Coordinates of C-alpha atoms and ligand atoms in Angstrom, one line a residue:
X18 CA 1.9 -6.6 10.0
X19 CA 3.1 -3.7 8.3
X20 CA 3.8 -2.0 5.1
X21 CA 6.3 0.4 4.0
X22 CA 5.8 0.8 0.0
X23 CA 8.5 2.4 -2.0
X24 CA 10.1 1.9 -5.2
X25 CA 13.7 1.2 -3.9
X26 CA 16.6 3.7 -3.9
X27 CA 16.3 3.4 -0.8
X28 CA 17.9 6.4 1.9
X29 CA 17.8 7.7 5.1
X30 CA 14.0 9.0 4.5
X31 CA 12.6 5.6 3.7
X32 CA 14.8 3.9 7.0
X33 CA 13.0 6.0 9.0
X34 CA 9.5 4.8 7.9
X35 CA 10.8 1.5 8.2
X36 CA 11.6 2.1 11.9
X37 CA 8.8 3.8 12.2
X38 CA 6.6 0.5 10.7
X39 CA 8.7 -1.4 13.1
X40 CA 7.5 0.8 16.2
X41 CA 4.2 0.1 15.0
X42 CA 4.1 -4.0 13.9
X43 CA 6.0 -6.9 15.1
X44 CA 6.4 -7.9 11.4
X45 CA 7.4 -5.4 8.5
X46 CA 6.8 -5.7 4.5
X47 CA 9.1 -3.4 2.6
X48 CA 7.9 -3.4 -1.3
X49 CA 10.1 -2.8 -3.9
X50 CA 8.6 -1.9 -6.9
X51 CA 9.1 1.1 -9.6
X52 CA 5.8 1.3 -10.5
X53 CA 5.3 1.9 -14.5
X54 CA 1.4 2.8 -14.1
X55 CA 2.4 6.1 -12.2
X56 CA 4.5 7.6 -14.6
X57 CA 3.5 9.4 -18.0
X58 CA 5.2 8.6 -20.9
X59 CA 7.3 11.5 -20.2
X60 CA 8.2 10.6 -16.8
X61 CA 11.8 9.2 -15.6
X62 CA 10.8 5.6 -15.5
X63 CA 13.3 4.0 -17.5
X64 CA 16.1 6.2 -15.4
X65 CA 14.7 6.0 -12.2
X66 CA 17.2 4.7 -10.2
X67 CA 17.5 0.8 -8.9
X68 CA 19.6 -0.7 -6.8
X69 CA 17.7 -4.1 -5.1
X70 CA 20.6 -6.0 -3.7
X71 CA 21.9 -2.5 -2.0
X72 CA 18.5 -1.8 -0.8
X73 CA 17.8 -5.5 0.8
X74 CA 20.9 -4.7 3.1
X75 CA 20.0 -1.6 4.5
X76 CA 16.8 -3.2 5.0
X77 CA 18.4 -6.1 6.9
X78 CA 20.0 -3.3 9.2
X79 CA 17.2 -1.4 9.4
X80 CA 14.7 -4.5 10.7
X81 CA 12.9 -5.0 7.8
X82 CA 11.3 -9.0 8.1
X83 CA 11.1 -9.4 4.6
X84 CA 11.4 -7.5 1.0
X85 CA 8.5 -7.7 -1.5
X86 CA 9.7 -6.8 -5.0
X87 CA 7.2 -8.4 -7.5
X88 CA 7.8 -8.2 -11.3
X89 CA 6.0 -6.0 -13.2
X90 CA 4.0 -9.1 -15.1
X91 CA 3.5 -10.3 -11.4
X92 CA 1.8 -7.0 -10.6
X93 CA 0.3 -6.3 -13.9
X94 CA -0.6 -9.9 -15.7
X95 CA -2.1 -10.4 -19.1
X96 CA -5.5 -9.4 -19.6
X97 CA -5.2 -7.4 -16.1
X98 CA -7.1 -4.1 -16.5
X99 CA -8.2 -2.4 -13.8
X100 CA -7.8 1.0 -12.0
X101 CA -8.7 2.8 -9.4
X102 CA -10.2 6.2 -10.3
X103 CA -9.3 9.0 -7.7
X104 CA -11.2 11.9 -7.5
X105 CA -11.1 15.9 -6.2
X106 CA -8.1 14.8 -4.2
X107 CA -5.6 13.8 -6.5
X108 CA -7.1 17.1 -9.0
X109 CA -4.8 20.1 -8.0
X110 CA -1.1 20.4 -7.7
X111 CA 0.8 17.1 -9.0
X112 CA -2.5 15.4 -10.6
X113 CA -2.1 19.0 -12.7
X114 CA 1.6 18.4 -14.0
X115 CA 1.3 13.9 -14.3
X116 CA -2.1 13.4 -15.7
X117 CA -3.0 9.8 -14.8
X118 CA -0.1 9.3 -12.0
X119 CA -1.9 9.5 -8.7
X120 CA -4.3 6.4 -10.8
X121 CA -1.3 4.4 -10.9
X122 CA -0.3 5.3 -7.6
X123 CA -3.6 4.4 -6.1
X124 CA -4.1 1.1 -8.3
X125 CA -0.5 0.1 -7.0
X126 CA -0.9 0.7 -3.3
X127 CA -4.6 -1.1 -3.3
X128 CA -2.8 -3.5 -5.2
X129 CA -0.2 -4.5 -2.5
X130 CA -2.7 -3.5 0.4
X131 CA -4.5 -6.7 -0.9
X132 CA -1.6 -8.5 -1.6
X133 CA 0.0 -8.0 1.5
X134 CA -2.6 -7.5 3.9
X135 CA -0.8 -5.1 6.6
X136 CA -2.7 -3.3 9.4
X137 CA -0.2 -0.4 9.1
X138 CA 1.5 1.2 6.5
X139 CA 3.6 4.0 6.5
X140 CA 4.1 6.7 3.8
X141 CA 6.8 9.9 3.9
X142 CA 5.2 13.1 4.0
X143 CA 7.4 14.8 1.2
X144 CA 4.7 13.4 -1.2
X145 CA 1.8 15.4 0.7
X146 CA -0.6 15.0 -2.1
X147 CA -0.1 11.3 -2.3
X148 CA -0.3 10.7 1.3
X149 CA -4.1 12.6 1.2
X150 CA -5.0 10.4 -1.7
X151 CA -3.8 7.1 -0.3
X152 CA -5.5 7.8 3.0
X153 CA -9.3 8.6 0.4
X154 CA -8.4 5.4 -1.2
X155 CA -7.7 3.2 2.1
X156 CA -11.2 5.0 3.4
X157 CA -13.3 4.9 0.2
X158 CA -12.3 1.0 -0.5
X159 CA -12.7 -0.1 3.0
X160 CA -9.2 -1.2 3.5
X161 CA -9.0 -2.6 7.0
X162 CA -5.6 -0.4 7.1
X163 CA -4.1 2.3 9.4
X164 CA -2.3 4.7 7.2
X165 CA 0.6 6.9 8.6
X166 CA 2.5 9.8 7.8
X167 CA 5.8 10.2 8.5
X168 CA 7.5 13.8 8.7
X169 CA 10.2 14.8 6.3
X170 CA 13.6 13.5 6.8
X171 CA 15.9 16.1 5.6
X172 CA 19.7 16.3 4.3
X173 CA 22.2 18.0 6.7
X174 CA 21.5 21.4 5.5
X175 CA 17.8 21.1 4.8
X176 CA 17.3 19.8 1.6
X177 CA 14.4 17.0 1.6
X178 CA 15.5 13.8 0.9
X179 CA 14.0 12.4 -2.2
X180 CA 15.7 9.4 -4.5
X181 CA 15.6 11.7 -7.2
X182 CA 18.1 14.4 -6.1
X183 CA 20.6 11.6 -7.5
X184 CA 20.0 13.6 -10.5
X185 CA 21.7 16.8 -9.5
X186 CA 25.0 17.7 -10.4
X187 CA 27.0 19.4 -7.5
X188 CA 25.9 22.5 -9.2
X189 CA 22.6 21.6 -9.0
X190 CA 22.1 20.3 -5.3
X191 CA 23.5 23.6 -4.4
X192 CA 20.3 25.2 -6.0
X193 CA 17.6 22.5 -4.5
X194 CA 18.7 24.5 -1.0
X195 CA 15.8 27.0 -2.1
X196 CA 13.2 24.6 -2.3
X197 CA 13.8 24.5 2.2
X198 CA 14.7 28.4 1.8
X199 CA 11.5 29.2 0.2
X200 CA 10.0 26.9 3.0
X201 CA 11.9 28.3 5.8
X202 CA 11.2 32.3 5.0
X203 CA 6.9 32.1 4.2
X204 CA 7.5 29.5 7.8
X205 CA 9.2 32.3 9.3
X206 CA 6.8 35.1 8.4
X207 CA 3.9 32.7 9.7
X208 CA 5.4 32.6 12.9
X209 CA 5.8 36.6 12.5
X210 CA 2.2 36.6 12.3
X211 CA 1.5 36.9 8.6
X212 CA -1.7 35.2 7.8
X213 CA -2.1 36.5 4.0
X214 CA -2.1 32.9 1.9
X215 CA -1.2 35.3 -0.6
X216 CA 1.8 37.1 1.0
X217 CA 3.4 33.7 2.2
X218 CA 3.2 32.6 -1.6
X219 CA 5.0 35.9 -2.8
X220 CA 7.4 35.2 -0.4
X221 CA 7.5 31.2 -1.7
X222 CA 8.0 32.3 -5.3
X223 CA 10.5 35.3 -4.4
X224 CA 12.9 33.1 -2.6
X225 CA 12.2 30.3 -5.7
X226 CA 13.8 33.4 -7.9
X227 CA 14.2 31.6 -11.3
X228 CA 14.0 28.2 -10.6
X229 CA 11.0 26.4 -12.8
X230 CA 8.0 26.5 -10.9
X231 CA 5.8 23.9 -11.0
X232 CA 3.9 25.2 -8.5
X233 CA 3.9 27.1 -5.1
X234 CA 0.8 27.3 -3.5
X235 CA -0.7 28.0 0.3
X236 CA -3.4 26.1 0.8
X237 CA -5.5 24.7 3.9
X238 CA -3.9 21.1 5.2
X239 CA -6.7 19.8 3.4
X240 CA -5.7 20.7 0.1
X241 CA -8.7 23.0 -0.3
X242 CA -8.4 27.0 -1.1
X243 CA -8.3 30.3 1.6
X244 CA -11.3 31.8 0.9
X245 CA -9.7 34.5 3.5
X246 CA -7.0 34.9 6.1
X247 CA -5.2 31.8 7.4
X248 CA -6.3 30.2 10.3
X249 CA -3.8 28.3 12.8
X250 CA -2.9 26.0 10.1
X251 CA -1.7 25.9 6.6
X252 CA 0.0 24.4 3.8
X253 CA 3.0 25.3 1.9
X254 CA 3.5 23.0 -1.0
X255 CA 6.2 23.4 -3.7
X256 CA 7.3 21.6 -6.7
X257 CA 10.1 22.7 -9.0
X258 CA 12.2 21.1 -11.7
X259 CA 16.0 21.4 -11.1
X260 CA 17.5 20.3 -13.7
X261 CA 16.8 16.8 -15.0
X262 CA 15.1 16.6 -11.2
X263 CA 11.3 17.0 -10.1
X264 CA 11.3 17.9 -6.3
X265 CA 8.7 18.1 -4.1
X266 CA 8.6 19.6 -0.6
X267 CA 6.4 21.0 1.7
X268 CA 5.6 22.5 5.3
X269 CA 2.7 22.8 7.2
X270 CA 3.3 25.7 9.4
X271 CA 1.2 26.0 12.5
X272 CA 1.7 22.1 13.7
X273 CA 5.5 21.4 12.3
X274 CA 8.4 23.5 13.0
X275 CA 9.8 25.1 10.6
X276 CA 13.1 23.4 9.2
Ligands
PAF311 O1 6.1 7.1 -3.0 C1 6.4 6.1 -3.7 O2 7.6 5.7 -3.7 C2 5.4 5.5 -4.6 O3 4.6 6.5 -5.2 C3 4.6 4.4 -4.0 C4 3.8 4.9 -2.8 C5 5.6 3.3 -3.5 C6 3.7 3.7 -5.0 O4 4.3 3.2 -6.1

């Protein structure tokens, strides 16, 4: 069995992870469920967007077997109480900006590991960090569970898709194009040779020009800091806020080509 988690608004990203789940288990469990653990009180939970019955048909056409998409008293009952604590992991980058949300993220996904009980599941790699966490937490809590990646699936002219971009004005989805820009130009210079983490993040934050910078860091695939010159591999990892939207995207350059 498989697993592809999401909470719905559903698009062409999360199709291709169920395809993928399909390539990889005879039966496929797609969860719906906007999960209120993993955002702050801050957070877009009550406007995240839904949209159940049009996500159950595209997961008809995609092969989906069946659609799990529990309640939130189903998930989180009375007198229910625990969490899973994540460590160094879930620390830099997003865990700076959503205290508490890679907890919820973590509780959730253990949650409908057990529930479900797949030997697969797939996760999109546009949420880097959480991938790298899920992965520690499938590890750490002996889930009997082989957790896959799946590369960005990106818009016609590069932007990465994300159910959040239904927050942009026309105006607004022009300017989420730097996000891949930023991408595409430190990408480029790594393939030029450049091997200065700190020259690709000038570059990252140049192109990013005055967008609001969460953050736009060069790290090792690992999450973990240069200490010197770039190896063969690294990691280019953005967040910004454009307008009313918080959009993620990254690269690793040195093992995906550059978009
Ligand atoms: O990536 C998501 O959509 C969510 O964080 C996940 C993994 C479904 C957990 O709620």
């Amino acid at each position: 069995m498989g697993l592809v988690p999401t909470m719905g608004a559903l698009h062409e990203g999360h199709l291709a992870l169920v395809r993928e789940a399909r390539r990889l288990a005879s039966f496929v469990v797609v969860s719906i469920f906007v999960n209120p653990t993993q955002f702050g009180p801050n957070d877009d939970f009550a406007r995240y967007p839904r949209d159940l019955d049009g996500d159950v048909s595209k997961l008809e056409a995609a092969g989906a077997s069946a659609v799990f998409a529990p309640s939130a008293g189903a998930m989180y009952g009375p007198g229910e109480e625990t969490r899973v604590r994540v460590g160094a992991t879930a620390a830099p980058l997003c865990g700076l900006f959503r205290p508490g949300h890679f907890e919820g993220v973590a509780t959730v996904v253990a949650k409908l590991f057990a529930l479900v009980g797949p030997c697969v599941a797939v996760f999109g790699r546009k949420d880097y960090q959480q991938l790298a966490v899920i992965r520690r937490m499938a590890e750490d809590l002996f889930f009997p569970v082989v957790v896959v990646g799946h590369p960005i699936v990106r818009e016609a002219d590069g932007v990465a898709m994300s159910s959040r971009n239904a927050y942009l004005s026309p105006e607004e989805r022009g300017r989420a194009r730097v996000l891949v820009e930023a991408l595409r130009a430190a990408g480029r210079a790594f393939e030029g040779g450049e091997r200065n983490p700190a020259v690709l993040q000038a570059i990252l934050r140049r192109v990013l020009g005055g967008e609001v910078i969460e953050y736009a860091e060069v790290l090792r695939p690992d999450l973990g800091p240069f200490e010197g010159a770039i190896g063969d591999r690294a990691l280019l990892v953005l967040a910004c806020r454009v307008g009313k939207a918080r959009l993620l995207d990254n690269l690793v350059v040195g093992e995906e080509a550059v978009p």
